[in-house]
Amino acid sequence: AMVYSVVTRMKDMRVILASKSPRRRDLLEKQLGIPLTIVPSTFNEDLDKSKYSTPQEYVKDTCLGKLNEVGSRPGLAFDVLIAADTVVIQGGRILEKPQDREHAIEMLASLSNTEHIVCSAVAISRKREGSEAVIKAFTVDTKVRFANLSKKDIEAYVDTGEPMDKAGGYGIQALGATLVTGIEGCYYNVMGFPLQRFCAEMEDLV
Amino acid sequence: AMVYSVVTRMKDMRVILASKSPRRRDLLEKQLGIPLTIVPSTFNEDLDKSKYSTPQEYVKDTCLGKLNEVGSRPGLAFDVLIAADTVVIQGGRILEKPQDREHAIEMLASLSNTEHIVCSAVAISRKREGSEAVIKAFTVDTKVRFANLSKKDIEAYVDTGEPMDKAGGYGIQALGATLVTGIEGCYYNVMGFPLQRFCAEMEDLV
């Protein structure tokens, strides 16, 4: 494998990230040093969940929807276009961003003292001059275990404002670190972008 | 449990971190928002490894050595004093910081395509007016799995300079993220400080 070398190669490419998540941007741009252009997708994230046999297929299709919406804009020049989507899965149920304070408290109470799955989908479009774009999409699951949280703890955490823009209502990379006893799999996948798997999948595309 | 509430309580305390690791400082100060005074220990980290039946006991004793050296300085006022130490364990062998480029390459080659343990020890001294200091120490293990790395990949990574000040020769929180396929346990423990467990252990000390 040449996982780190992929980063060096991508520094010379025109890379577009079709996501407005500051965490994904920081992971690729600040942590790995890959310069990005941010072009958020306007794809309507309202696919019918009942049509999918697994949450993973739903997330992957949402992600491909974002990729295709941005990728089909006329006049957009790039070498690599990246879209991503992340959800929390608990007992087959999908948790997205909480709608309000009460919803966030309810979500965190349901995650307390138990395990859930964080699933991120990534879709990549690689364009080379004179060829059709090559599209790749995949999902990565990480298991996350929460500590046994008191009601007071949940409320104090929600009052920091951190849960509101985050799938499942917590940010593992911020104060939410105090809630997670351990994970199984990729940490960056829980943040919203599976860095190692992304590099591995880019190997035959760079 | 009141894991997050511990953070709020600690903001009003005089907290000393007996470590010069910028990563530990960032985790406690930037991520959790706990103001710190940094007082690096001068403890000589040269305990005889052959006297310990497990690497974990060696790491814990090194950590207690740091805590006691700083804690016994006359005139040092604090409410909470924290020391920490981190090592990589592979097949019972302890990997500390690489001595030079060749050593870093050798370490990373030995970690490639296999699992190892990152063990962090934390020692805490809690002082309350009119009482003896209460001392607590514990270790946390996290399993880390590396991708199958090519020689070229290892050399390119070592040439970034990142391995040199890090136990095991990699930084999971930086470019080293591209090398790690997954972990089992606490991510912050791999960075050098097990945030969640620390908060849980602080519960009866705040």
Coordinates of N, CA and C in Angstrom, one line a residue, chain A residues 1-8 11 31-33 147-153 156-157 160 171-175 177-188 195-197 199, chain B residues 1-8 11 31-33 147-153 156-157 160 171-175 177-188 195-197 199:
Chain A
A1 N 0.8 -1.2 0.0 CA 0.0 0.0 0.0 C 0.9 1.3 0.0
M2 N 0.3 2.4 -0.5 CA 1.1 3.6 -0.5 C 0.2 4.7 0.0
V3 N -0.3 4.5 1.2 CA -1.3 5.3 1.8 C -0.9 6.8 2.0
Y4 N 0.3 6.9 2.6 CA 0.8 8.3 2.8 C 1.1 9.0 1.5
S5 N 1.7 8.3 0.6 CA 2.2 8.8 -0.7 C 1.0 9.5 -1.5
V6 N -0.2 9.0 -1.3 CA -1.4 9.5 -1.9 C -1.5 11.0 -1.6
V7 N -1.3 11.3 -0.3 CA -1.4 12.7 0.1 C -0.5 13.6 -0.7
T8 N 0.8 13.2 -0.8 CA 1.8 14.0 -1.6 C 1.3 14.2 -3.0
K11 N -1.6 16.8 -3.5 CA -1.3 18.3 -3.2 C -1.2 19.1 -4.5
Q31 N -5.0 18.8 8.4 CA -4.3 17.7 8.9 C -3.4 17.0 7.8
L32 N -4.0 16.8 6.7 CA -3.2 16.2 5.6 C -2.5 17.2 4.7
G33 N -2.9 18.4 4.7 CA -2.2 19.4 3.9 C -2.6 19.4 2.4
A147 N -20.3 6.3 27.7 CA -20.3 6.1 29.1 C -21.8 6.2 29.6
N148 N -22.0 5.8 30.9 CA -23.3 5.9 31.5 C -23.5 7.3 31.9
L149 N -24.3 8.1 31.2 CA -24.4 9.5 31.5 C -25.6 9.9 32.4
S150 N -25.3 10.8 33.3 CA -26.4 11.3 34.2 C -27.2 12.3 33.4
K151 N -28.5 12.5 33.8 CA -29.3 13.5 33.2 C -28.6 14.9 33.3
K152 N -28.0 15.2 34.4 CA -27.3 16.5 34.6 C -26.2 16.6 33.6
D153 N -25.5 15.5 33.4 CA -24.3 15.6 32.5 C -24.8 15.8 31.0
A156 N -25.9 19.5 30.8 CA -24.8 20.4 30.8 C -24.1 20.4 29.4
Y157 N -24.0 19.2 28.8 CA -23.3 19.0 27.5 C -24.2 19.7 26.4
T160 N -23.8 23.4 26.1 CA -22.6 24.0 25.4 C -22.9 24.3 24.0
G171 N -20.0 15.6 19.4 CA -18.8 15.8 18.6 C -17.7 15.1 19.3
I172 N -17.2 13.9 18.8 CA -16.2 13.2 19.5 C -14.9 14.0 19.5
Q173 N -14.7 14.9 18.6 CA -13.4 15.7 18.5 C -13.4 16.9 19.4
A174 N -14.5 17.1 20.1 CA -14.6 18.3 21.0 C -14.9 17.9 22.4
L175 N -15.9 18.5 23.1 CA -16.2 18.2 24.5 C -16.9 16.8 24.5
A177 N -15.7 14.2 23.6 CA -14.7 13.2 23.9 C -14.9 12.7 25.3
T178 N -15.5 13.5 26.2 CA -15.6 13.0 27.6 C -16.7 12.0 27.8
L179 N -17.6 11.8 26.7 CA -18.7 10.9 26.8 C -18.4 9.5 26.2
V180 N -17.3 9.4 25.4 CA -17.0 8.2 24.7 C -16.0 7.3 25.4
T181 N -16.4 6.1 25.9 CA -15.4 5.3 26.5 C -14.4 4.6 25.5
G182 N -14.9 4.3 24.4 CA -14.0 3.7 23.4 C -14.7 3.5 22.0
I183 N -13.9 3.2 21.0 CA -14.4 3.0 19.7 C -13.8 1.7 19.1
E184 N -14.4 1.2 18.1 CA -13.8 0.0 17.4 C -13.8 0.4 15.9
G185 N -12.6 0.7 15.3 CA -12.6 1.1 13.9 C -11.9 2.5 13.8
C186 N -12.2 3.2 12.8 CA -11.5 4.5 12.4 C -12.2 5.7 13.2
Y187 N -11.3 6.4 13.9 CA -11.7 7.6 14.7 C -12.2 8.7 13.7
Y188 N -11.5 8.9 12.7 CA -11.8 10.0 11.7 C -13.2 9.7 11.1
L195 N -10.2 8.9 7.0 CA -9.0 9.3 6.3 C -8.2 8.2 5.7
Q196 N -8.0 7.1 6.5 CA -7.1 6.0 6.1 C -7.7 5.3 4.9
R197 N -9.0 5.0 5.0 CA -9.7 4.2 3.9 C -9.8 5.1 2.7
C199 N -7.5 7.3 1.7 CA -6.2 7.2 1.0 C -6.0 5.9 0.3
Chain B
A1 N -22.8 8.6 36.1 CA -21.5 9.3 35.9 C -21.7 10.7 35.6
M2 N -20.8 11.5 35.8 CA -20.9 13.0 35.6 C -19.6 13.4 34.8
V3 N -19.3 12.7 33.7 CA -18.0 12.9 33.1 C -17.9 14.3 32.5
Y4 N -18.9 14.9 31.9 CA -18.7 16.2 31.3 C -18.6 17.3 32.4
S5 N -19.5 17.1 33.5 CA -19.5 18.1 34.6 C -18.2 18.3 35.2
V6 N -17.3 17.2 35.2 CA -16.0 17.3 35.8 C -15.2 18.5 35.1
V7 N -15.4 18.6 33.9 CA -14.7 19.7 33.1 C -15.0 21.0 33.6
T8 N -16.4 21.3 33.8 CA -16.8 22.5 34.3 C -16.2 22.8 35.7
K11 N -12.5 24.0 35.7 CA -12.1 25.3 35.2 C -11.8 26.3 36.3
Q31 N -9.1 21.6 23.8 CA -10.3 20.8 23.6 C -11.3 20.8 24.7
L32 N -10.9 20.7 26.0 CA -11.8 20.7 27.1 C -11.9 22.1 27.8
G33 N -11.0 23.0 27.5 CA -11.1 24.3 28.0 C -10.7 24.5 29.5
A147 N -2.0 -0.3 8.6 CA -2.1 -0.7 7.2 C -0.8 -1.4 6.8
N148 N -0.9 -2.1 5.7 CA 0.3 -2.7 5.1 C 1.1 -1.6 4.4
L149 N 2.2 -1.2 5.0 CA 2.9 -0.1 4.4 C 4.1 -0.5 3.5
S150 N 4.2 0.2 2.4 CA 5.4 0.0 1.5 C 6.6 0.7 2.1
K151 N 7.8 0.2 1.7 CA 9.0 0.9 2.1 C 9.0 2.4 1.7
K152 N 8.5 2.6 0.5 CA 8.5 4.0 0.0 C 7.6 4.9 0.9
D153 N 6.4 4.3 1.3 CA 5.5 5.0 2.1 C 6.1 5.3 3.5
A156 N 8.7 8.1 3.0 CA 8.1 9.4 2.7 C 7.5 10.0 4.0
Y157 N 6.9 9.1 4.8 CA 6.4 9.5 6.1 C 7.5 10.0 7.1
T160 N 8.8 13.5 6.6 CA 8.1 14.6 7.0 C 8.5 15.1 8.4
G171 N 2.3 9.8 14.7 CA 1.3 10.6 15.3 C 0.0 10.4 14.7
I172 N -0.9 9.7 15.4 CA -2.2 9.3 14.9 C -3.0 10.6 14.6
Q173 N -2.7 11.7 15.3 CA -3.5 12.9 15.2 C -3.0 13.8 14.0
A174 N -2.0 13.4 13.3 CA -1.5 14.2 12.2 C -1.4 13.3 10.9
L175 N -0.3 13.4 10.2 CA -0.2 12.6 8.9 C -0.3 11.1 9.2
A177 N -2.4 9.5 10.6 CA -3.8 9.1 10.5 C -3.9 8.2 9.2
T178 N -3.1 8.5 8.2 CA -3.2 7.7 7.0 C -2.6 6.3 7.1
L179 N -1.9 6.0 8.2 CA -1.3 4.7 8.4 C -2.2 3.7 9.2
V180 N -3.1 4.3 10.0 CA -3.9 3.5 10.9 C -5.3 3.1 10.4
T181 N -5.5 1.8 10.2 CA -6.8 1.3 9.7 C -7.9 1.4 10.7
G182 N -7.5 1.1 12.0 CA -8.5 1.2 13.0 C -7.9 1.0 14.4
I183 N -8.7 1.4 15.4 CA -8.3 1.2 16.8 C -9.4 0.5 17.6
E184 N -9.0 0.0 18.8 CA -10.0 -0.6 19.7 C -9.8 0.1 21.0
G185 N -10.6 1.0 21.4 CA -10.5 1.7 22.7 C -10.5 3.2 22.5
C186 N -9.8 3.9 23.4 CA -9.8 5.3 23.4 C -8.8 5.9 22.4
Y187 N -9.3 6.8 21.5 CA -8.4 7.5 20.5 C -7.4 8.4 21.3
Y188 N -7.9 9.2 22.2 CA -7.1 10.2 22.9 C -6.0 9.5 23.7
L195 N -8.8 11.0 27.7 CA -9.7 12.0 28.2 C -10.9 11.5 29.0
Q196 N -11.6 10.5 28.4 CA -12.8 10.1 29.1 C -12.5 9.4 30.4
R197 N -11.5 8.5 30.4 CA -11.2 7.8 31.6 C -10.7 8.8 32.7
C199 N -11.6 11.9 33.1 CA -12.8 12.6 33.6 C -13.5 11.6 34.6

